[in-house]
Amino acid sequence: MADLVTIDDPDDPRLHDYTGLTDVELRRRREPAEGLFIAEGEKVIRRAGEAGYAMRSMLLSAKWVDTMRDIIDEAPAPVYVVDPALAERVTGYHVHRGALASMARKPLPTAAALLTRARRVVVMESVNDHTNIGAIFRSAAALGMDAVLLSPDCADPLYRRSVKVSMGAVFSVPYARLDVWPAGLSTVREAGFTLLALTPDERAESLDAVAPHRMDRAALMLGAEGSGLSRRALEASDTWVRIPMSHGVDSLNVGAAAAVAFYAVTAGRPTAP
Amino acid sequence: MADLVTIDDPDDPRLHDYTGLTDVELRRRREPAEGLFIAEGEKVIRRAGEAGYAMRSMLLSAKWVDTMRDIIDEAPAPVYVVDPALAERVTGYHVHRGALASMARKPLPTAAALLTRARRVVVMESVNDHTNIGAIFRSAAALGMDAVLLSPDCADPLYRRSVKVSMGAVFSVPYARLDVWPAGLSTVREAGFTLLALTPDERAESLDAVAPHRMDRAALMLGAEGSGLSRRALEASDTWVRIPMSHGVDSLNVGAAAAVAFYAVTAGRPTAP
């Protein structure tokens, strides 16, 4: 069982991992630099552990000790018990999910290493909204995508909000960053993947006509909400694909579009007519 | 051109349609009872007008008069110009999208009337989150669903948040309420529809195996985030369908699941293998 340590000084250095959690800009810089991320709530903490992330510490208020007993028992790191008011003062918000854990990041694999064991890959360009990243990972996991590649300016999948929205799927779908963009896409093509750029452009082929589920290796490229894929990314792709639209609607939200495209490249297999 | 009326008294009765907009419970009761809904921002106001909703009045701050000039010119109702601080005092929030319009509701069609001219229908049970309702309407419009039917306890598609998230799609996909649930589903079946219940239950058939895009008339039943369809609704359906899941993930969020299912019943047509 982990050490239960009661802390009543908000400036205690052992709480450093948890300071200023509502300051997105600060945390976005600090967490990768310090090699940590924050998992929030019982389910997410458990999934992070199962996925092999090492716990640095856990923070919770006294009333949650009983509820979280089995996680505490298994925690391989110190567990800090604090007053809810102190937790709020340190983190900047009311921690209503019971517990926070500071987890150690693992080194990311290279894109090339990921691609050797994948056949269905998501490639995101400039998706810098943590909610969208999380939602896309959740759908990618559910619909059987094997890996995710991120352009250098995509948001951090391990940011607290991304982890939460993904329901922990950021732990189960392996991902890597492409260091140069869009030149790094050549790595994907050289690994035998067809680069499919998802775009509402009318010149694109309809997803169901392209039938990407029959491709041996397919990499589906997604751009950010609103702007979509850049011209340079579109030019670096092999085929433009679009989701057929009705009712004069010009686009789906990026989460819905991603889910439809993942289904089309994975589960939407043809059956006899 | 509409009358531009400057108002500087927050208690002016002409502002009654706009009071307490952040009080969800109040507005949820008031708006249907008073036969109005609120459209927010240029694009949504325009789409509501194009869809045949009559404007009762519009509210904006002086600095938006030039930007919104063409909407004001076409507004068939009084336009109230107010100070931003007064707008915030009346509505309860900072109106940053330029303008609000109070629109008159139209009588809803009956389910039976809607069904005569539809072949792809969404049936929602207990979806009482305004964001989810809006997201589902947006995907339903984009992916070619013809109509939406709502169980009696679904949230209001014309609530401000639903309208906004749907990007105005609540105006373009016709919808009706089923008065009794789930008994009202018999109306759908009698109109020649196969009732497909979307569920993660393992006993359900995989969507791609069922190939609902080949059905003449398909009604896709969706439950609320988390709880899903009720047992009674499942029992009232013809076939249980599920989206194939991977990576040990147990569900998609309701918006993503809906989008995938809409694609499967509309655009996911088979092509020769």
XYZ file of C-alpha atoms in Angstrom:
546
model
C 0.000 0.000 0.000
C 1.090 3.520 -0.812
C 2.087 6.028 1.822
C -0.840 8.282 2.765
C 0.626 11.693 3.484
C -1.549 14.491 4.819
C -0.456 17.920 3.563
C -1.854 21.209 4.815
C 0.579 23.721 3.354
C -0.421 24.789 -0.178
C 3.213 25.708 -0.861
C 4.501 22.257 0.025
C 6.894 21.392 -2.838
C 5.460 17.890 -3.045
C 2.329 19.452 -4.553
C 4.317 21.098 -7.356
C 3.019 18.702 -10.062
C -0.530 19.929 -9.370
C -0.132 23.707 -9.282
C -2.096 25.968 -11.616
C -3.958 23.227 -13.489
C -6.420 25.713 -14.972
C -3.654 27.750 -16.598
C -3.633 26.032 -19.996
C -0.672 27.964 -21.367
C 1.456 27.263 -18.313
C 0.597 23.578 -18.159
C 1.030 23.128 -21.903
C 4.667 24.204 -21.542
C 5.399 22.667 -18.166
C 4.042 19.143 -18.486
C 6.093 17.946 -21.460
C 9.166 19.786 -20.121
C 8.838 18.099 -16.736
C 7.911 14.744 -18.235
C 4.540 14.420 -16.553
C 0.836 14.517 -17.272
C -2.238 14.619 -15.064
C -4.813 11.833 -14.958
C -8.142 12.770 -13.386
C -10.653 10.425 -11.813
C -10.618 6.779 -10.898
C -11.229 5.312 -14.348
C -8.613 7.381 -16.147
C -5.983 6.832 -13.433
C -6.590 3.100 -13.617
C -6.325 3.047 -17.417
C -3.088 5.040 -17.361
C -1.575 2.492 -14.989
C -2.777 -0.429 -17.101
C -1.182 1.206 -20.137
C 2.173 1.156 -18.383
C 2.520 4.769 -17.267
C 4.356 5.090 -13.967
C 2.683 7.090 -11.207
C 4.688 9.939 -9.634
C 2.086 10.748 -6.967
C -1.628 11.010 -6.319
C -3.666 13.822 -4.757
C -7.081 13.469 -3.178
C -9.256 14.824 -0.401
C -9.921 12.818 2.728
C -13.534 11.976 1.912
C -12.387 10.067 -1.190
C -9.943 7.805 0.613
C -12.510 5.057 1.163
C -13.964 5.202 -2.350
C -10.527 5.116 -3.934
C -9.184 2.529 -1.546
C -8.201 -0.081 -4.137
C -6.393 2.451 -6.297
C -4.574 3.770 -3.245
C -3.642 0.234 -2.280
C -2.096 -0.338 -5.672
C -0.516 3.103 -6.051
C 3.253 2.687 -6.378
C 3.831 6.297 -5.310
C 2.991 8.681 -2.464
C -0.663 9.616 -2.002
C -1.233 13.157 -0.731
C -4.396 13.726 1.254
C -5.501 17.346 1.359
C -8.463 19.468 2.350
C -10.784 20.226 -0.631
C -10.173 23.958 -0.164
C -6.444 23.400 -0.303
C -6.818 21.204 -3.400
C -8.748 24.005 -5.053
C -6.173 26.587 -4.023
C -3.318 24.513 -5.471
C -4.975 23.338 -8.676
C -7.213 26.344 -9.354
C -10.457 24.402 -9.497
C -12.807 22.228 -7.502
C -11.596 18.662 -7.990
C -14.901 16.820 -8.103
C -13.654 13.598 -9.669
C -12.131 12.382 -6.470
C -8.491 12.155 -7.310
C -5.713 13.440 -9.490
C -2.590 11.502 -10.347
C 0.653 12.818 -11.739
C 1.959 10.248 -14.201
C 5.355 10.017 -15.895
C 5.403 10.320 -19.672
C 7.031 7.612 -21.744
C 9.324 8.341 -24.696
C 7.241 8.522 -27.901
C 7.983 5.930 -30.580
C 9.185 7.168 -33.958
C 6.658 7.331 -36.774
C 8.638 4.713 -38.691
C 8.497 2.284 -35.789
C 4.745 2.757 -35.368
C 4.077 2.260 -39.060
C 5.695 -1.151 -39.281
C 2.909 -2.693 -37.208
C -0.067 -0.628 -38.378
C -2.445 -0.820 -41.312
C -4.939 1.896 -40.441
C -3.411 5.210 -39.379
C -4.842 8.650 -38.550
C -2.688 11.647 -39.476
C -3.762 14.926 -37.851
C -2.618 18.334 -39.028
C -2.804 21.357 -36.688
C -5.553 19.934 -34.497
C -4.757 22.164 -31.554
C -7.977 21.912 -29.593
C -7.660 19.528 -26.651
C -11.313 18.499 -26.791
C -11.096 17.630 -30.479
C -7.867 15.666 -30.033
C -9.466 13.680 -27.224
C -12.656 13.013 -29.170
C -10.702 11.855 -32.225
C -8.594 9.468 -30.143
C -11.728 8.036 -28.544
C -13.273 7.339 -31.948
C -9.978 6.076 -33.370
C -9.706 3.543 -30.566
C -13.324 2.441 -30.755
C -13.327 2.073 -34.527
C -10.094 0.145 -34.770
C -7.491 2.615 -36.047
C -4.031 1.228 -35.226
C -2.004 4.405 -34.667
C -2.062 8.212 -34.769
C 0.526 10.555 -36.258
C 0.542 14.239 -35.318
C 1.886 17.248 -37.186
C 4.318 19.282 -35.037
C 1.644 21.866 -34.106
C -1.052 19.466 -32.903
C -2.097 19.745 -29.269
C -0.829 17.353 -26.621
C -2.897 14.147 -26.354
C -1.802 13.820 -22.727
C -3.114 17.228 -21.671
C -5.696 16.715 -18.902
C -8.670 17.751 -21.045
C -7.614 15.528 -23.977
C -7.169 12.533 -21.700
C -10.571 13.084 -20.113
C -12.499 13.548 -23.374
C -10.764 10.510 -24.861
C -11.902 8.418 -21.848
C -8.306 7.196 -21.682
C -8.113 6.186 -25.349
C -4.949 8.305 -25.670
C -3.323 5.503 -23.669
C -4.474 2.661 -25.905
C -3.834 3.981 -29.418
C -0.095 4.489 -29.942
C 0.937 7.826 -31.419
C 4.003 9.648 -32.680
C 4.878 13.118 -33.960
C 6.125 13.868 -37.444
C 9.056 16.258 -36.966
C 8.763 17.982 -40.316
C 5.530 18.862 -42.010
C 4.339 17.975 -44.533
C 7.672 16.472 -45.686
C 7.415 13.821 -42.965
C 4.477 12.306 -44.840
C 7.020 10.652 -47.130
C 7.811 8.296 -44.224
C 4.183 7.220 -44.280
C 4.111 6.673 -48.019
C 7.415 4.773 -47.936
C 5.879 2.426 -45.370
C 3.335 1.398 -48.012
C 0.396 3.592 -46.994
C -1.999 5.382 -49.314
C -2.399 8.949 -48.030
C -6.105 9.844 -48.024
C -6.804 13.535 -47.388
C -10.266 14.142 -45.908
C -11.674 17.367 -47.340
C -15.082 18.814 -48.206
C -13.649 19.934 -51.581
C -16.035 19.003 -54.389
C -13.191 17.661 -56.473
C -12.546 14.949 -53.885
C -13.897 11.463 -54.440
C -16.725 10.195 -52.297
C -15.477 7.974 -49.458
C -17.779 5.126 -50.344
C -16.632 5.195 -53.984
C -12.961 5.081 -52.951
C -13.720 2.083 -50.699
C -10.667 2.573 -48.488
C -11.545 -0.463 -46.402
C -10.138 -2.575 -49.241
C -6.749 -0.883 -49.178
C -3.866 -2.789 -47.645
C -2.536 0.224 -45.738
C -4.501 3.459 -45.432
C -3.473 6.713 -43.708
C -6.349 9.094 -43.200
C -5.344 12.764 -42.989
C -7.544 15.158 -40.961
C -7.224 18.927 -40.574
C -8.406 21.247 -37.839
C -12.022 22.288 -37.249
C -12.844 25.179 -39.534
C -9.725 25.484 -41.646
C -9.299 21.829 -42.602
C -6.124 20.478 -44.196
C -3.637 23.025 -45.518
C -2.975 23.344 -49.234
C 0.500 21.884 -48.719
C -0.884 18.874 -46.895
C -3.512 18.325 -49.592
C -0.789 18.449 -52.239
C 1.312 15.925 -50.335
C -1.529 13.383 -50.237
C -2.331 10.635 -52.747
C -6.119 10.920 -52.952
C -8.654 13.456 -51.758
C -11.713 11.882 -50.177
C -14.926 13.506 -48.981
C -17.946 12.487 -46.984
C -21.056 12.886 -49.152
C -23.129 15.816 -47.836
C -26.838 16.616 -48.015
C -29.302 19.378 -47.111
C -26.855 22.065 -48.290
C -24.700 21.485 -45.208
C -21.063 22.253 -45.877
C -19.357 20.290 -43.150
C -19.585 17.978 -40.180
C -17.794 18.832 -36.973
C -14.322 17.344 -36.959
C -15.238 14.665 -34.406
C -18.194 13.416 -36.422
C -16.247 13.568 -39.690
C -13.376 11.615 -38.150
C -15.723 8.935 -36.807
C -17.404 8.472 -40.190
C -14.058 8.261 -41.977
C -12.660 5.770 -39.448
C -15.721 3.606 -39.939
C -15.302 3.824 -43.704
C -11.672 2.677 -43.608
C -12.165 -0.046 -41.011
C -15.575 -1.540 -40.359
C -17.549 -0.536 -43.433
C -16.694 -3.668 -45.302
C -18.770 -4.567 -48.312
C -21.201 -7.425 -48.193
C -22.822 -9.027 -51.198
C -25.472 -6.715 -52.700
C -36.119 48.447 -43.524
C -36.978 47.562 -39.959
C -37.530 50.147 -37.274
C -34.341 50.765 -35.285
C -35.434 51.458 -31.720
C -32.922 52.497 -29.084
C -33.807 51.182 -25.614
C -32.023 52.175 -22.422
C -34.355 50.786 -19.763
C -33.560 47.135 -18.909
C -37.131 46.709 -17.702
C -38.642 47.841 -20.992
C -41.311 45.210 -21.727
C -40.214 45.057 -25.356
C -37.081 43.234 -24.140
C -39.130 40.521 -22.436
C -38.261 37.838 -25.017
C -34.575 38.199 -24.095
C -34.637 38.145 -20.295
C -32.666 35.586 -18.319
C -31.220 33.687 -21.273
C -28.674 31.908 -19.084
C -31.382 30.424 -16.875
C -31.808 27.118 -18.697
C -34.683 25.879 -16.548
C -36.624 29.124 -16.939
C -36.084 29.369 -20.689
C -36.860 25.687 -21.224
C -40.324 26.278 -19.814
C -40.919 29.771 -21.157
C -39.903 29.492 -24.783
C -42.288 26.742 -25.920
C -45.066 28.242 -23.765
C -44.635 31.650 -25.343
C -44.105 30.234 -28.823
C -40.654 31.666 -29.393
C -37.025 30.668 -29.644
C -33.784 32.626 -29.738
C -31.468 32.663 -32.752
C -27.968 33.930 -32.054
C -25.545 35.419 -34.554
C -25.826 36.482 -38.151
C -25.612 33.059 -39.783
C -28.170 31.374 -37.556
C -30.614 34.289 -37.762
C -30.362 34.223 -41.544
C -30.913 30.469 -41.704
C -33.943 30.678 -39.425
C -35.464 33.268 -41.744
C -34.711 31.199 -44.831
C -36.383 28.214 -43.175
C -39.589 30.223 -42.860
C -39.534 31.192 -39.188
C -41.074 34.632 -38.592
C -39.044 37.167 -36.640
C -40.654 38.759 -33.570
C -37.792 41.187 -32.897
C -34.030 41.527 -32.960
C -31.646 42.818 -30.284
C -28.152 44.159 -30.900
C -25.659 46.697 -29.626
C -24.934 49.866 -31.586
C -21.508 48.815 -32.791
C -23.053 45.892 -34.685
C -25.535 47.965 -36.654
C -23.189 48.447 -39.620
C -22.008 44.831 -39.739
C -25.545 43.503 -39.547
C -26.921 46.109 -41.927
C -28.324 43.691 -44.514
C -30.059 41.570 -41.900
C -31.519 44.697 -40.312
C -32.682 45.900 -43.707
C -34.549 42.648 -44.259
C -35.836 42.235 -40.714
C -39.643 42.213 -40.783
C -39.798 43.176 -37.101
C -38.529 45.844 -34.714
C -34.797 45.979 -34.089
C -33.809 47.055 -30.587
C -30.450 48.755 -30.226
C -29.038 48.625 -26.727
C -25.829 49.284 -24.865
C -23.687 46.099 -24.412
C -23.932 46.466 -20.620
C -27.706 46.611 -20.845
C -27.765 43.606 -23.175
C -25.730 41.698 -20.627
C -27.989 42.810 -17.793
C -31.111 41.685 -19.638
C -29.818 38.404 -21.072
C -27.396 37.445 -18.313
C -24.336 37.103 -20.535
C -22.048 39.033 -22.828
C -23.599 38.794 -26.291
C -20.492 38.491 -28.436
C -22.113 37.187 -31.593
C -23.498 40.540 -32.560
C -27.200 39.988 -32.475
C -30.020 37.967 -31.016
C -33.346 37.418 -32.693
C -36.563 36.233 -31.140
C -38.281 33.988 -33.668
C -41.794 32.567 -33.659
C -42.126 28.794 -33.498
C -44.136 26.976 -36.133
C -46.567 24.181 -35.310
C -44.748 20.838 -35.443
C -45.904 18.324 -38.045
C -47.272 15.011 -36.826
C -44.989 12.010 -36.979
C -47.331 10.364 -39.469
C -47.149 13.350 -41.800
C -43.363 13.450 -41.668
C -43.046 9.744 -42.330
C -44.960 9.794 -45.590
C -42.160 11.689 -47.310
C -39.117 10.202 -45.557
C -37.017 7.099 -46.071
C -34.241 7.650 -43.524
C -35.375 8.698 -40.071
C -33.602 9.264 -36.752
C -35.559 8.389 -33.613
C -34.091 9.780 -30.389
C -35.026 8.564 -26.925
C -34.390 10.741 -23.864
C -31.609 12.776 -25.444
C -31.948 15.672 -23.056
C -28.614 17.386 -23.516
C -28.903 20.445 -25.755
C -25.379 20.064 -27.111
C -25.963 16.443 -28.086
C -29.296 17.226 -29.740
C -27.649 19.988 -31.763
C -24.689 17.819 -32.775
C -26.982 14.979 -33.852
C -29.119 17.312 -35.968
C -25.994 18.716 -37.623
C -24.800 15.233 -38.571
C -28.294 14.123 -39.581
C -28.542 17.053 -41.991
C -25.051 16.611 -43.406
C -25.398 12.866 -43.895
C -28.794 12.943 -45.543
C -31.280 11.813 -42.909
C -34.764 12.949 -43.943
C -36.452 13.547 -40.588
C -36.099 13.283 -36.819
C -38.595 11.886 -34.302
C -38.220 12.677 -30.605
C -39.450 10.813 -27.552
C -41.504 13.045 -25.236
C -38.557 13.653 -22.873
C -35.989 14.743 -25.462
C -34.615 18.271 -25.143
C -35.876 21.107 -27.311
C -34.068 21.337 -30.672
C -34.900 25.054 -30.776
C -33.223 25.865 -27.473
C -30.468 28.435 -28.109
C -27.593 26.036 -27.424
C -29.072 23.285 -29.637
C -29.587 25.713 -32.502
C -26.022 27.014 -32.198
C -24.343 23.593 -32.024
C -26.452 22.366 -34.946
C -25.260 25.355 -37.028
C -28.904 25.877 -37.911
C -29.472 22.265 -39.024
C -32.467 22.115 -36.660
C -34.175 24.350 -39.236
C -33.441 22.130 -42.237
C -34.250 18.637 -40.974
C -37.965 18.385 -40.164
C -38.826 16.869 -36.808
C -41.815 15.770 -34.774
C -42.506 14.419 -31.303
C -43.959 11.013 -30.567
C -46.639 11.615 -27.919
C -46.479 8.193 -26.332
C -43.310 6.229 -25.785
C -42.428 3.642 -26.848
C -45.945 2.808 -28.100
C -45.707 5.616 -30.674
C -43.076 3.586 -32.504
C -45.913 1.579 -34.000
C -46.675 4.616 -36.176
C -43.165 4.335 -37.574
C -43.443 0.626 -38.260
C -46.878 1.042 -39.856
C -45.347 3.576 -42.237
C -43.133 0.801 -43.575
C -39.958 1.477 -41.605
C -37.616 -1.103 -40.121
C -36.808 0.001 -36.564
C -33.060 -0.331 -35.989
C -31.988 0.103 -32.358
C -28.379 1.265 -32.008
C -26.822 -0.410 -28.977
C -23.391 -1.612 -27.868
C -25.027 -4.902 -26.747
C -22.965 -7.836 -27.983
C -26.086 -9.645 -29.116
C -26.722 -6.892 -31.673
C -25.742 -7.419 -35.275
C -22.863 -5.463 -36.718
C -24.036 -2.438 -38.725
C -22.062 -3.403 -41.810
C -23.504 -6.922 -41.738
C -27.068 -5.590 -41.507
C -26.370 -3.290 -44.473
C -29.173 -0.856 -43.625
C -28.378 1.282 -46.683
C -30.189 -1.352 -48.749
C -33.412 -1.090 -46.765
C -36.294 0.729 -48.346
C -37.222 2.626 -45.172
C -34.963 2.660 -42.115
C -35.561 4.308 -38.735
C -32.444 4.496 -36.602
C -33.129 4.637 -32.849
C -30.579 6.380 -30.591
C -30.547 6.636 -26.797
C -28.940 9.171 -24.508
C -25.215 9.416 -23.787
C -24.342 6.954 -21.062
C -27.576 5.078 -20.551
C -28.402 4.306 -24.184
C -31.810 3.038 -25.282
C -34.169 1.816 -22.574
C -35.109 -1.834 -22.343
C -38.634 -0.983 -23.457
C -37.371 0.850 -26.503
C -35.043 -2.037 -27.382
C -37.954 -4.456 -27.104
C -40.084 -2.291 -29.369
C -37.484 -2.314 -32.144
C -37.133 -4.759 -35.041
C -33.365 -5.278 -35.071
C -30.528 -4.402 -32.749
C -27.500 -3.005 -34.530
C -24.073 -2.134 -33.150
C -21.000 -0.349 -34.370
C -18.074 -2.790 -34.316
C -15.669 -1.761 -31.528
C -11.944 -2.301 -31.035
C -9.184 -1.705 -28.466
C -11.503 -2.776 -25.635
C -13.429 0.481 -25.937
C -17.027 0.061 -24.909
C -18.655 3.014 -26.604
C -18.359 6.040 -28.816
C -19.764 9.363 -27.703
C -23.340 9.734 -28.884
C -22.441 12.310 -31.546
C -19.784 10.108 -33.104
C -21.973 7.009 -32.892
C -24.852 8.853 -34.548
C -22.641 10.113 -37.370
C -21.298 6.633 -38.090
C -24.779 5.133 -38.057
C -26.170 7.870 -40.336
C -23.349 7.213 -42.774
C -24.056 3.491 -42.641
C -27.753 3.920 -43.465
C -27.296 6.601 -46.134
C -23.978 7.010 -47.905
C -22.203 3.759 -47.148
C -23.467 2.072 -50.242
C -21.669 -1.015 -51.409
C -19.534 -0.929 -54.500
C -18.355 -3.977 -56.417
C -15.627 -5.830 -54.470
